[in-house]
Coordinates of C-alpha atoms (C1' of nucleotides) in Angstrom, one line a residue:
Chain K
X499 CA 19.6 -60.6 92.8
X500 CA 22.3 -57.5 92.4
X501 CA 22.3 -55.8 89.4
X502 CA 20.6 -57.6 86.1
X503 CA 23.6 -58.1 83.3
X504 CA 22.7 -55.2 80.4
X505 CA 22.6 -57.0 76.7
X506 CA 25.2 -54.3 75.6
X507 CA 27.9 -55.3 78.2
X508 CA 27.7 -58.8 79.3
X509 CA 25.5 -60.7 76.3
X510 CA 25.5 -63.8 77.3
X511 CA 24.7 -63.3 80.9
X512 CA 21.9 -60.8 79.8
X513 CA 21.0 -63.9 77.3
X514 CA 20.5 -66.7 79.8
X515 CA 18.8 -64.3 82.6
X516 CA 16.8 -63.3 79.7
X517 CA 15.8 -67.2 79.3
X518 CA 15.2 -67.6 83.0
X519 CA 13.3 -64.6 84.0
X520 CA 11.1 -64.8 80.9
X521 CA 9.5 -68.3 82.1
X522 CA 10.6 -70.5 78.6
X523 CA 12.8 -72.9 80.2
X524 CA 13.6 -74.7 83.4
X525 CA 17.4 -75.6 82.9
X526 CA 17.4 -77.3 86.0
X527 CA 16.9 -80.7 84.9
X528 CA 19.7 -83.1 85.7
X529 CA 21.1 -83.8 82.8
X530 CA 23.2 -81.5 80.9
X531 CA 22.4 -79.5 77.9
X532 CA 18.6 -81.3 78.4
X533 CA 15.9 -78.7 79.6
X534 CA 12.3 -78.5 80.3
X535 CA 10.0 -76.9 78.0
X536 CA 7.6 -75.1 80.2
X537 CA 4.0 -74.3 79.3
X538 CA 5.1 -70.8 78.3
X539 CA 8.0 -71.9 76.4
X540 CA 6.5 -74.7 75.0
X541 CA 3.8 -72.4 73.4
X542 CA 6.5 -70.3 71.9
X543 CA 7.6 -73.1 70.5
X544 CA 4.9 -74.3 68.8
X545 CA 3.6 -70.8 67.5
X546 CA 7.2 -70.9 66.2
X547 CA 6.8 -74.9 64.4
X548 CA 3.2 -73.3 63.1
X549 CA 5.1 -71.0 60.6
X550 CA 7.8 -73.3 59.8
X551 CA 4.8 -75.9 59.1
X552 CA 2.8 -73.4 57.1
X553 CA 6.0 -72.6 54.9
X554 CA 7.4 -76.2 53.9
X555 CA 4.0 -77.3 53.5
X556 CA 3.1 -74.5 51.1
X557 CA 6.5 -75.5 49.5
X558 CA 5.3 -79.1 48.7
X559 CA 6.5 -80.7 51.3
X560 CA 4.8 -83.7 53.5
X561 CA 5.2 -84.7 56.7
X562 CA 6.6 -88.0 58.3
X563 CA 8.2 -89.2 61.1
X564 CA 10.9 -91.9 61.0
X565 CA 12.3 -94.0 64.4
X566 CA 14.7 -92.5 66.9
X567 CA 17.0 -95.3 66.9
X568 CA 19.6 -96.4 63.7
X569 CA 21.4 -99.2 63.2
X570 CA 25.0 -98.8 63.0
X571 CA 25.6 -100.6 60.0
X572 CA 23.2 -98.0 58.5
X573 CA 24.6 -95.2 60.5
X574 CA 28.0 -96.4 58.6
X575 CA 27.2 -95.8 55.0
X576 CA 28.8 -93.0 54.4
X577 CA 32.1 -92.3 54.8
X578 CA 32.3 -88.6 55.6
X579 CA 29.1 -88.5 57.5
X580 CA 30.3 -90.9 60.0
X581 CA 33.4 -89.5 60.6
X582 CA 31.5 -85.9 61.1
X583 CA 29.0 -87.4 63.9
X584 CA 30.9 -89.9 65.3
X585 CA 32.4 -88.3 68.6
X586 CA 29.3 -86.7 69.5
X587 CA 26.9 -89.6 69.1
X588 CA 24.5 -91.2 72.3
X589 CA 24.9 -95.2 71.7
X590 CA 22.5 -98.2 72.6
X591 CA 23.9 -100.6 73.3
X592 CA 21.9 -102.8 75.8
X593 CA 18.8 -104.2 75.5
X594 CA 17.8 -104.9 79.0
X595 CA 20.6 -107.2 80.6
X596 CA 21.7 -108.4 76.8
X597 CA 24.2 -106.5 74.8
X598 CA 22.8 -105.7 71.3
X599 CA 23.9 -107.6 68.4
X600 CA 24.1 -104.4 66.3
X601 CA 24.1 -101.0 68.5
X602 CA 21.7 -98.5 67.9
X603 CA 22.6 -94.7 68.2
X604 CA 20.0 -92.4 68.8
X605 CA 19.7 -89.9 65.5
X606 CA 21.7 -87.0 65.4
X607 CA 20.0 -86.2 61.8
X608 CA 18.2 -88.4 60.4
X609 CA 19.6 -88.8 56.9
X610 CA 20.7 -92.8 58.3
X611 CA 17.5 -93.5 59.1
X612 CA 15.6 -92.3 56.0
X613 CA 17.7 -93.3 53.4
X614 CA 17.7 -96.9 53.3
X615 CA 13.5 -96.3 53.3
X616 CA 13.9 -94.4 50.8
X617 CA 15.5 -96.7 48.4
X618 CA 12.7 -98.8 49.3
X619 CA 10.0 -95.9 48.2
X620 CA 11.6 -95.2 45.0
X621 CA 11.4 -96.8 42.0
X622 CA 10.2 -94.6 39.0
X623 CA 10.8 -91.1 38.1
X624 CA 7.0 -90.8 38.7
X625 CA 8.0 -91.2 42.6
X626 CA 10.2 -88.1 42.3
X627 CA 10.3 -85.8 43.7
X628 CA 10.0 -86.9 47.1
X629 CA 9.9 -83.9 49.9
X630 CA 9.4 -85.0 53.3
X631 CA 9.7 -83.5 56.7
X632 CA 9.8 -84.2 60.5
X633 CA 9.8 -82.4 63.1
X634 CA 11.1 -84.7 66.2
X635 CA 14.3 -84.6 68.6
X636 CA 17.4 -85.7 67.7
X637 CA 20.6 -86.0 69.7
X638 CA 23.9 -84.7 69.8
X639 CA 26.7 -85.0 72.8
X640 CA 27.6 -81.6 72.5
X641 CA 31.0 -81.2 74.5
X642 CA 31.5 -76.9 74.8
X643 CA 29.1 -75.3 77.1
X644 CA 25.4 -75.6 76.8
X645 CA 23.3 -72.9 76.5
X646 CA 19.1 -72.8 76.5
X647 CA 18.0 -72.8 72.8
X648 CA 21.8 -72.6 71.1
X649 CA 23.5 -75.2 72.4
X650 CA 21.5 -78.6 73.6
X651 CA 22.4 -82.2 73.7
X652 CA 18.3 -82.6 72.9
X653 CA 17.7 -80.4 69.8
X654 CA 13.9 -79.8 68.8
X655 CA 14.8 -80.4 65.2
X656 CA 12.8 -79.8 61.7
X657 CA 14.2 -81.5 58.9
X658 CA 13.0 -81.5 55.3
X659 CA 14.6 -84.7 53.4
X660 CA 14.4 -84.4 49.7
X661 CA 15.2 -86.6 47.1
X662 CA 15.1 -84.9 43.2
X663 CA 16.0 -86.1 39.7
X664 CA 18.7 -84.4 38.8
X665 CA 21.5 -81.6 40.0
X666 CA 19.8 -79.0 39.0
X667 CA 16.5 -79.7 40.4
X668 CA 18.1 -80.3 43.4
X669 CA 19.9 -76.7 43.3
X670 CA 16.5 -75.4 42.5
X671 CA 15.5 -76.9 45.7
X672 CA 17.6 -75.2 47.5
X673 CA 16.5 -72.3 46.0
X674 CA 12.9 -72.6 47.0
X675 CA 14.3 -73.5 50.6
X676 CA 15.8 -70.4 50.8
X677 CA 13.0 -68.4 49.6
X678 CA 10.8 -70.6 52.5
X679 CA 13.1 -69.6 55.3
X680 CA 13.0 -66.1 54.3
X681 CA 9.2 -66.4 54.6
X682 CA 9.5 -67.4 58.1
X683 CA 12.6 -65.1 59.0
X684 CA 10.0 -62.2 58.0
X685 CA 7.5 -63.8 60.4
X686 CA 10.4 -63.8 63.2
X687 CA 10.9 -61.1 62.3
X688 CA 15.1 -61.9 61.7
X689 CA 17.0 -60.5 59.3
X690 CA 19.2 -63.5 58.1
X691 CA 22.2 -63.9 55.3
X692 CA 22.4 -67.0 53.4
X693 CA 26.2 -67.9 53.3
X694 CA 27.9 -70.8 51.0
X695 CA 30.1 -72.3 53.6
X696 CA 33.6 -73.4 52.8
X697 CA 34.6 -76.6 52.2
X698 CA 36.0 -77.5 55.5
X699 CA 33.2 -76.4 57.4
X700 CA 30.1 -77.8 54.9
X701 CA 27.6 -80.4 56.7
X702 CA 29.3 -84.3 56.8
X703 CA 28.7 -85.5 53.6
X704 CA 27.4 -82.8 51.7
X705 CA 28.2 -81.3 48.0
X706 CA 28.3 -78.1 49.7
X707 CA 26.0 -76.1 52.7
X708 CA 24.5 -72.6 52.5
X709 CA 24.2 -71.6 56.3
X710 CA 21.4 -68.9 57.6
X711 CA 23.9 -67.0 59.8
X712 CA 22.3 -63.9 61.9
X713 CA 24.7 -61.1 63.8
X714 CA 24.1 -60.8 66.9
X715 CA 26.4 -57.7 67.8
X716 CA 29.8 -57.6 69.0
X717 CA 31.0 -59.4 65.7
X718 CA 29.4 -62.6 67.0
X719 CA 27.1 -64.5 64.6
X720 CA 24.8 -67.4 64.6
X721 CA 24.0 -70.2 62.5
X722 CA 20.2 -71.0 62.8
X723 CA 19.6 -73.0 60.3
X724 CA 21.1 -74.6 57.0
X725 CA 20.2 -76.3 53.5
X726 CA 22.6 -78.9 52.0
X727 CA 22.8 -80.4 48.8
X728 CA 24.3 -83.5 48.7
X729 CA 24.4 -84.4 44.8
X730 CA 24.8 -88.3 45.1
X731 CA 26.6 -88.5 47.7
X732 CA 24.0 -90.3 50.0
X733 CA 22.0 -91.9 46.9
X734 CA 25.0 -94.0 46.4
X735 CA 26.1 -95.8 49.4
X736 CA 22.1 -95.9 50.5
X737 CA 21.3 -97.5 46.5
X738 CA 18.2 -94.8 45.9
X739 CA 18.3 -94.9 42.4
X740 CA 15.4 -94.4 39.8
X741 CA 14.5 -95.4 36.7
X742 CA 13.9 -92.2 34.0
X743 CA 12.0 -92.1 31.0
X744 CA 14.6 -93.8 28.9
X745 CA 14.7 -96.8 31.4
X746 CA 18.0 -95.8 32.6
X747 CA 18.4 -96.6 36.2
X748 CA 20.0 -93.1 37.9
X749 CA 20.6 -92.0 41.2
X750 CA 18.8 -88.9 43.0
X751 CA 19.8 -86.2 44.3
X752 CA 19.4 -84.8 47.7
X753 CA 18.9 -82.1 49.6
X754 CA 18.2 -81.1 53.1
X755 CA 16.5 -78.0 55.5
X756 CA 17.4 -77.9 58.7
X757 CA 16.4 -75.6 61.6
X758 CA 15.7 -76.4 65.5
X759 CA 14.6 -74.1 68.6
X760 CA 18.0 -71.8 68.0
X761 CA 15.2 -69.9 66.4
X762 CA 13.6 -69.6 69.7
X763 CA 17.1 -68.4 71.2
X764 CA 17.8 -66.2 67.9
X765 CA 14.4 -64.1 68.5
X766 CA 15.3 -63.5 71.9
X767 CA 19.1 -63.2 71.5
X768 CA 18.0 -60.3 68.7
X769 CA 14.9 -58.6 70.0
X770 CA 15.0 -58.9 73.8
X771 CA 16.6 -55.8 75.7
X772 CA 17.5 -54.9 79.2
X773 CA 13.9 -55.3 80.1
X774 CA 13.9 -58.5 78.9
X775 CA 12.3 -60.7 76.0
X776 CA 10.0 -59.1 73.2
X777 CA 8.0 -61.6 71.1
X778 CA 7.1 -61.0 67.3
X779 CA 3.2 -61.9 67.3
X780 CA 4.0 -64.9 65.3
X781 CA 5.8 -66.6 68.2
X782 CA 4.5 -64.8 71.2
X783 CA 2.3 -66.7 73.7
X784 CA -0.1 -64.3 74.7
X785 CA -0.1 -61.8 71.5
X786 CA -1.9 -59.8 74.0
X787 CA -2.0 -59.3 77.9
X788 CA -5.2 -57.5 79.6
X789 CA -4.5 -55.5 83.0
X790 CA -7.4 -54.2 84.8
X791 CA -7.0 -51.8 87.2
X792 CA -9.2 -52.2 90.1
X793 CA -9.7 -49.6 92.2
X794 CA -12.5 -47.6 94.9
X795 CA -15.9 -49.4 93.9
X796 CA -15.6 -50.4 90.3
X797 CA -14.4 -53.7 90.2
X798 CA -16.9 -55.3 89.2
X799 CA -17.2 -53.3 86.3
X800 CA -13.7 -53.1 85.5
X801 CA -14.1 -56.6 85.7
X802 CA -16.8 -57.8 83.4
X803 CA -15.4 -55.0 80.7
X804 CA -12.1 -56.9 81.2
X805 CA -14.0 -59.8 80.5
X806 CA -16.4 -59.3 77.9
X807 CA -12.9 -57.7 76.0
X808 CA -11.0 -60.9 76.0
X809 CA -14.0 -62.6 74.4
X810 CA -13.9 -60.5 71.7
X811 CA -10.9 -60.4 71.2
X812 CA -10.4 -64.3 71.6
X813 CA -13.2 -64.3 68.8
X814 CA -11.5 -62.6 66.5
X815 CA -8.4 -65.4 67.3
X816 CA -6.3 -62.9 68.6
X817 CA -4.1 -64.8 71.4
X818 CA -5.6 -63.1 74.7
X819 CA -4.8 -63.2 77.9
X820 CA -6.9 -61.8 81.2
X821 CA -4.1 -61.2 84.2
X822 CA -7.0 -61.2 87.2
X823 CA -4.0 -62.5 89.4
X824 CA -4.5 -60.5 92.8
X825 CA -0.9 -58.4 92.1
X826 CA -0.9 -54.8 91.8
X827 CA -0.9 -53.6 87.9
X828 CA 2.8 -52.6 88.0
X829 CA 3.9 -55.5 89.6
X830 CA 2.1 -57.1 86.3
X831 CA 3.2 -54.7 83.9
X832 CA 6.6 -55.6 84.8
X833 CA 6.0 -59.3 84.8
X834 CA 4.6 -59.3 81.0
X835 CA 7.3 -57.1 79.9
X836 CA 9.8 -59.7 81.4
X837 CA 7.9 -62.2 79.2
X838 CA 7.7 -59.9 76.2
X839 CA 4.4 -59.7 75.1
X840 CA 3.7 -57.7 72.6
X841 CA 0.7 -55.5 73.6
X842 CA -0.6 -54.5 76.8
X843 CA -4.1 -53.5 77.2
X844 CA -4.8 -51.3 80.5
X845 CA -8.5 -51.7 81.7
X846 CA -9.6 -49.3 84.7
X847 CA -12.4 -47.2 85.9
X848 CA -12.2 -44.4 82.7
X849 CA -11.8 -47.3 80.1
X850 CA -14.4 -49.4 81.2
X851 CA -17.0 -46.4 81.3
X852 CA -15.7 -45.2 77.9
X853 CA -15.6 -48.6 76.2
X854 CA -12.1 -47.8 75.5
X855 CA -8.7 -49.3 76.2
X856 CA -5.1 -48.3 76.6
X857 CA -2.9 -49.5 74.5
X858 CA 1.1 -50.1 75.6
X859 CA 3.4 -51.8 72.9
X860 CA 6.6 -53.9 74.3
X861 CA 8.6 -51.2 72.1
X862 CA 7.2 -48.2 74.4
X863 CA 4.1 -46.9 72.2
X864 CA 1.1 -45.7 74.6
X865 CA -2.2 -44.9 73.1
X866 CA -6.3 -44.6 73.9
X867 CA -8.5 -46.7 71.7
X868 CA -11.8 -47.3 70.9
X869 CA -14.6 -47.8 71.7
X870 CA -15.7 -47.5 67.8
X871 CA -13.9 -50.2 66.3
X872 CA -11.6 -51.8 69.0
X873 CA -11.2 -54.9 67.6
X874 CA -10.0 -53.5 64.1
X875 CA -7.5 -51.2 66.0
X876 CA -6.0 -53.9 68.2
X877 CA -5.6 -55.9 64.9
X878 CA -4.0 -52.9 63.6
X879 CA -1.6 -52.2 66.5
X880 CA 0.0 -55.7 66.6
X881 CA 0.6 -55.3 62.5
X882 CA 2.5 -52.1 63.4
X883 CA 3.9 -53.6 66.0
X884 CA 5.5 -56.2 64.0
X885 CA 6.7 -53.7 61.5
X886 CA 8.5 -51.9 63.8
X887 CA 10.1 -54.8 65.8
X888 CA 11.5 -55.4 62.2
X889 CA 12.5 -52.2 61.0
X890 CA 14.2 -52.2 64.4
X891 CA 15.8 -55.5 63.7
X892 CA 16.7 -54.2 60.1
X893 CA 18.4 -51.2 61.1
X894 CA 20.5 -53.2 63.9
X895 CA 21.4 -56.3 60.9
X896 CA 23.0 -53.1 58.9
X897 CA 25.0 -51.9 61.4
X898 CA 26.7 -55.2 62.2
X899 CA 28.8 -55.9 59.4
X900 CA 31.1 -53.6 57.8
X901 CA 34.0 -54.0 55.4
X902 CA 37.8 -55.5 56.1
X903 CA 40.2 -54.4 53.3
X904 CA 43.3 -55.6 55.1
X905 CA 44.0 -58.1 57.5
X906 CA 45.4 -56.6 60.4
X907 CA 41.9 -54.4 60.9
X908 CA 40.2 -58.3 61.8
X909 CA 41.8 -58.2 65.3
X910 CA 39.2 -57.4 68.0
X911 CA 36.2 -57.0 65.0
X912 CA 33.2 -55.6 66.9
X913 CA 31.2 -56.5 63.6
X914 CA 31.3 -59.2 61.1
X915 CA 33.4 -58.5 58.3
X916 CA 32.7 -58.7 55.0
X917 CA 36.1 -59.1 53.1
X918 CA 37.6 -60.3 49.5
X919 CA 38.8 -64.2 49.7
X920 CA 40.1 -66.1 46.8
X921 CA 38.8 -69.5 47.7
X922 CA 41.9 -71.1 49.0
X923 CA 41.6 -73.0 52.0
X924 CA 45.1 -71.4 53.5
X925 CA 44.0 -68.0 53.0
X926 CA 40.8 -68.9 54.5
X927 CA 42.2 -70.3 57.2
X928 CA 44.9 -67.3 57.6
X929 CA 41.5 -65.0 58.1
X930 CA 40.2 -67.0 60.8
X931 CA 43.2 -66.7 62.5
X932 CA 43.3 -62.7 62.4
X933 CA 39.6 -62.7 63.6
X934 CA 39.9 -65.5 65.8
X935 CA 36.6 -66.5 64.6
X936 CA 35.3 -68.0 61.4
X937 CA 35.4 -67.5 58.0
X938 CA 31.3 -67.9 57.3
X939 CA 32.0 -67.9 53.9
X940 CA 30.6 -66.5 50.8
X941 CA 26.9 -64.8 50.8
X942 CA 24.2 -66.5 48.4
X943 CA 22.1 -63.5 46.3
X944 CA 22.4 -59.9 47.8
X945 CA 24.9 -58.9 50.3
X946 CA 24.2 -57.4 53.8
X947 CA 25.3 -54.4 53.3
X948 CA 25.8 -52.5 49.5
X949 CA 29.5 -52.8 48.2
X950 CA 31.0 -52.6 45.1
X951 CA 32.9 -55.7 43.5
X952 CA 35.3 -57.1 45.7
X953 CA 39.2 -56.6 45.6
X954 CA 42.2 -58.7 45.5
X955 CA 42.6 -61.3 48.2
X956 CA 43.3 -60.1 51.7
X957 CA 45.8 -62.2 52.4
X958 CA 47.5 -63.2 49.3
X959 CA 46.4 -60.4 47.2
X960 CA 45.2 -62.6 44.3
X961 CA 42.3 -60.9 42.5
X962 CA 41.0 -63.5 39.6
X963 CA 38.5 -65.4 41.6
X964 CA 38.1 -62.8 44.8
X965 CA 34.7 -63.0 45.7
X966 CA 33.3 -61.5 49.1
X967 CA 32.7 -63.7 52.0
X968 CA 31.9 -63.1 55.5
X969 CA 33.9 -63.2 59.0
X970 CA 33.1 -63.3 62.4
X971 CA 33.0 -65.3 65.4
X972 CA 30.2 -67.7 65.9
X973 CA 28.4 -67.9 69.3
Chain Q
rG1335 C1' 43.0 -85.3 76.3
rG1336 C1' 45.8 -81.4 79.7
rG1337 C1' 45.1 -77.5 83.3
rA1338 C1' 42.6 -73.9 86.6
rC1339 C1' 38.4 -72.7 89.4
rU1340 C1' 33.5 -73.3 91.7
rG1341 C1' 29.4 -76.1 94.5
rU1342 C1' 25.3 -72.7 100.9
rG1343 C1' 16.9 -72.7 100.8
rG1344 C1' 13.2 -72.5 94.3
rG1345 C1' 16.8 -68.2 92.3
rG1346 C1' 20.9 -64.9 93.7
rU1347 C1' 24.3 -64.4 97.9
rA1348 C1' 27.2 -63.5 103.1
rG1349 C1' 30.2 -66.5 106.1
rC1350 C1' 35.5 -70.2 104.7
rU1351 C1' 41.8 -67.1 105.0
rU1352 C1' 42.5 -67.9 111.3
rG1353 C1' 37.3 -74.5 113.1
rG1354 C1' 33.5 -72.6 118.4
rU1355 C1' 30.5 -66.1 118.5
rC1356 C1' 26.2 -70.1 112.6
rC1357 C1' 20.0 -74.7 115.3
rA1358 C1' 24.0 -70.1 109.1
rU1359 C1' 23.4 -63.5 106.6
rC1360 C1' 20.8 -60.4 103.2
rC1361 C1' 17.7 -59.9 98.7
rU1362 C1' 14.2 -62.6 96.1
rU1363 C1' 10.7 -66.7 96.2
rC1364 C1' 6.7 -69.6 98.5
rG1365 C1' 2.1 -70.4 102.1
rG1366 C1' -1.5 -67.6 105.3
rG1367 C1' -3.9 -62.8 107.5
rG1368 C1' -4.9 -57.5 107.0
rU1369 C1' -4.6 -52.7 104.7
rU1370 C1' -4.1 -51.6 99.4
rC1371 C1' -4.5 -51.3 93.8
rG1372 C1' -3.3 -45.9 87.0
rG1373 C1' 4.6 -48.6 86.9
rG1374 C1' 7.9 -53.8 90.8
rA1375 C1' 2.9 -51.8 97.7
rC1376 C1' 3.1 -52.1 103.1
rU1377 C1' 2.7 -55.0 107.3
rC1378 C1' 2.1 -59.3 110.6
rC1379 C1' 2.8 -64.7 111.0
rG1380 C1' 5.1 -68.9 108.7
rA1381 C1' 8.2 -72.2 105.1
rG1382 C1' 12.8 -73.3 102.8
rA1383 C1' 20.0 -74.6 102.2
rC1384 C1' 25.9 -75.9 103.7
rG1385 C1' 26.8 -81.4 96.4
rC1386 C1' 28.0 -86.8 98.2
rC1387 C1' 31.1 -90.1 101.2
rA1388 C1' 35.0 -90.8 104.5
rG1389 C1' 38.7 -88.6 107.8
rU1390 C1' 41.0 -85.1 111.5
rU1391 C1' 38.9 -82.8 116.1
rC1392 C1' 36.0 -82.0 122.4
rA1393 C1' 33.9 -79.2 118.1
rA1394 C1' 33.5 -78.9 110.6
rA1395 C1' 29.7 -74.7 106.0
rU1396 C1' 35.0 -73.7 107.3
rC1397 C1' 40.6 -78.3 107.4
rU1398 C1' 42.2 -83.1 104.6
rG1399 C1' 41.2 -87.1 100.9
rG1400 C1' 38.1 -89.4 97.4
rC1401 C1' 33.8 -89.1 94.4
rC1402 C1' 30.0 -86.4 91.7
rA1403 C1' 28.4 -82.0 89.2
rG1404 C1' 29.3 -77.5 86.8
rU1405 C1' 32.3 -73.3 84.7
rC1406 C1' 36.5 -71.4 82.1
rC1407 C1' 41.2 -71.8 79.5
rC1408 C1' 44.4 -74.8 76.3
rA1409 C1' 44.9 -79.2 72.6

RNA sequence: GGGACUGUGGGGUAGCUUGGUCCAUCCUUCGGGGUUCGGGACUCCGAGACGCCAGUUCAAAUCUGGCCAGUCCCA
């Protein structure tokens, strides 16, 4: 196989052998962008939907699921929307040998499919607010290159819908969004800046987007996730009006969460290293991987210790797996490490007869434990563990960004660049020119990194307004 | 939309310039046997590929044309 591409010097070749080699993905299904969740990856991926469940759901939301098809003349509603999606929509348009009357495309987002429901479900201000979410696959002829997890043409997608009384609720529900994702960031174990988007790059048909944009080193950054607020813009052209208190008929406002399996790609794209993936216990498969050693005589005791631990440990709900495949422990060792498991437990001829284990963590820790209290120490080495994949992740989130106070320093950024912008679209567009990249735009609540209050304009030196925004160059 | 490049077992590759020495190289993988087992074991036996279609030729992985697929750059 030659020489395996190092995350430092060739990312996105370390990325995808990364994918491969850790078992989450068969890309080689003939069509492209459109791979195979394998029972390892698919796992991942549903540890990974647990938390995002467990979040929106403690946030008030509900689920639903609405078709995979829309009508074109719903599809059509609204203006900007359409013209957003258009070139990179999949279209029905036969039904068996017969054209159909009205062609269907297959949802890209389902705002076009909802809406018109919803319009239908709303009457009252005692129907509001309505939070809903799905979690389905939606569509999108992607034309660049595709890559497992962060770039597909079938995205896993989960998308909350909401539909609130007025601006300001609405705003608030961003709010609470915001504070959900950060819930499940910490779970992922991701540190994540919320950035306002400018107005040329908000979602189609949107008031305005707040992106959830991660570095991922090297000045690149990536978008996994975003919450829009659309203010009327939908509720008009789709007619979801309500009546309020004073009988007044008035249209909702909406907002929407969005985030698909770029998480998946994001928590290896950030964690993995040259040894390959490493899982926060949230996501990871097997939270826990038992080797025994076998050797001389004592395999049957290795054995039935080996045993009687993953019981226990199952028990207790801890996500256990036995490796009594007939490979040697290192070849294993190597194998599980590949497929970044967390913890490691090491069973041979001195454990078993202690009741004890060894202990390897994916970031390198080695230690004996037990026998008094096993169970309780295991717990206790995957919360450390998680702690330090974090604090690991934290101190790498710091180090990406760093301040631009002129121009000509954005050429060649090896980390995004936080900078002072005055708003106007030229000057925005002027940066992302000198960084051939993107200009993220401006963070929501705390900044990345502390800084005082931002200076004039980089490129045309205006201060009234300057506020700081973000750079870089998306993946 | 314009251009450049690339397609060889499951994965990665050598061979292509100059057709024959190729019923195709090496690593990995897969099936079976044996010895092993505290960081990718060794050994024996076996399996598996020239993107597709045409053409040139005594002879095509190699040359020509078309198609398909993919990658990269530019708009």
């Amino acid at each position: 196989m030659g020489d395996k591409p190092q995350k430092a010097t060739a990312f996105v070749d370390w990325y995808l052998a990364t994918v491969e080699a850790a078992g989450l993905t068969d890309k080689r299904y003939p069509v492209k962008g459109m791979n195979v969740w394998t029972p390892y990856g698919f796992r991942a991926r549903r540890e990974l939907d647990r938390v995002m469940v467990r979040e929106i759901e403690s946030a008030g939301s509900v689920p639903v699921e609405f078709p995979t098809l829309i009508p074109q003349t719903e599809f059509q509603k609204e203006g900007e929307h359409i013209k957003g999606f258009d070139a990179q929509v999949y279209w029905v348009t036969k039904g068996g040998e017969s054209p159909l009357d009205v062609p269907l495309v297959l949802r890209p987002t389902s705002e076009t499919a909802m809406y018109p429901v919803f319009s239908l479900w709303i009457r009252s201000h005692k129907d509001l607010p309505l939070n809903v979410y799905q979690i389905v696959n939606t569509f999108r002829y992607e034309t660049k290159t595709t890559r497992p997890f962060l770039r597909v043409r079938e995205i896993h997608f989960f998308e909350e819908h909401t539909c609130q009384v007025d601006e300001a609720a609405a705003t608030e529900r961003v709010r609470s969004n915001l504070e959900a994702f950060a819930a499940m960031a910490k779970a992922f174990a991701l540190p994540f800046v919320p950035v306002r988007r400018p107005e040329w790059d908000k979602f189609p048909g949107a008031f305005y987007s707040v992106a959830l944009d991660i570095p991922l080193g090297g000045g690149r950054t990536l978008q996994i996730g975003s919450v829009h607020h659309y203010r009327e813009n939908f509720s008009r052209p789709y007619q979801i009006a309500y009546e309020d208190r004073e009988g007044e008929q008035r249209y909702v406002h909406q907002t929407t969460f969005g985030l698909s399996e770029r998480l998946l790609g994001a928590i290896v794209a950030v964690h993995g290293d040259d040894k390959g993936a490493v899982f926060p216990t949230s996501v990871a498969p097997h939270q826990v991987v038992i080797v025994p050693i076998l050797a001389g005589g004592n395999a049957e005791m290795v054995g039935t210790f080996a045993a009687g631990l993953e019981r226990r440990l199952s028990a207790r709900g801890v996500r256990v797996h036995l490796d009594d495949s007939e490979e040697r422990p290192g070849a294993k060792y190597y194998r599980w490490e590949t497929a970044g498991v967390p913890l490691r437990l090491e069973v041979g001829g001195r454990e078993a007869a202690a009741g004890s284990v060894t202990v390897v963590d994916r970031l390198g820790g080695k230690r004996t434990l037990g026998p008094a209290g096993l169970e309780e120490a295991i717990d206790g080495a995957l919360r450390t563990y998680d702690q330090q994949l974090y604090e690991r992740a934290l101190t790498a989130f710091r180090s990406a960004f760093s301040i631009a106070r002129r121009l000509e320093e954005l050429g060649a950024s090896e980390t995004v660049r936080l900078l002072s912008w005055c708003g106007k679209e030229s000057c925005g567009r002027a940066i992302e020119t000198a960084i051939d990249g993107s200009l993220l735009g401006t963070p929501e609540g705390e900044l990345p990194i502390a800084v005082g209050a931002p200076g004039p304009c980089l490129v045309c030196g205006e201060s009234n307004d300057a506020l700081w925004a973000l750079a870089g160059r998306p993946m």
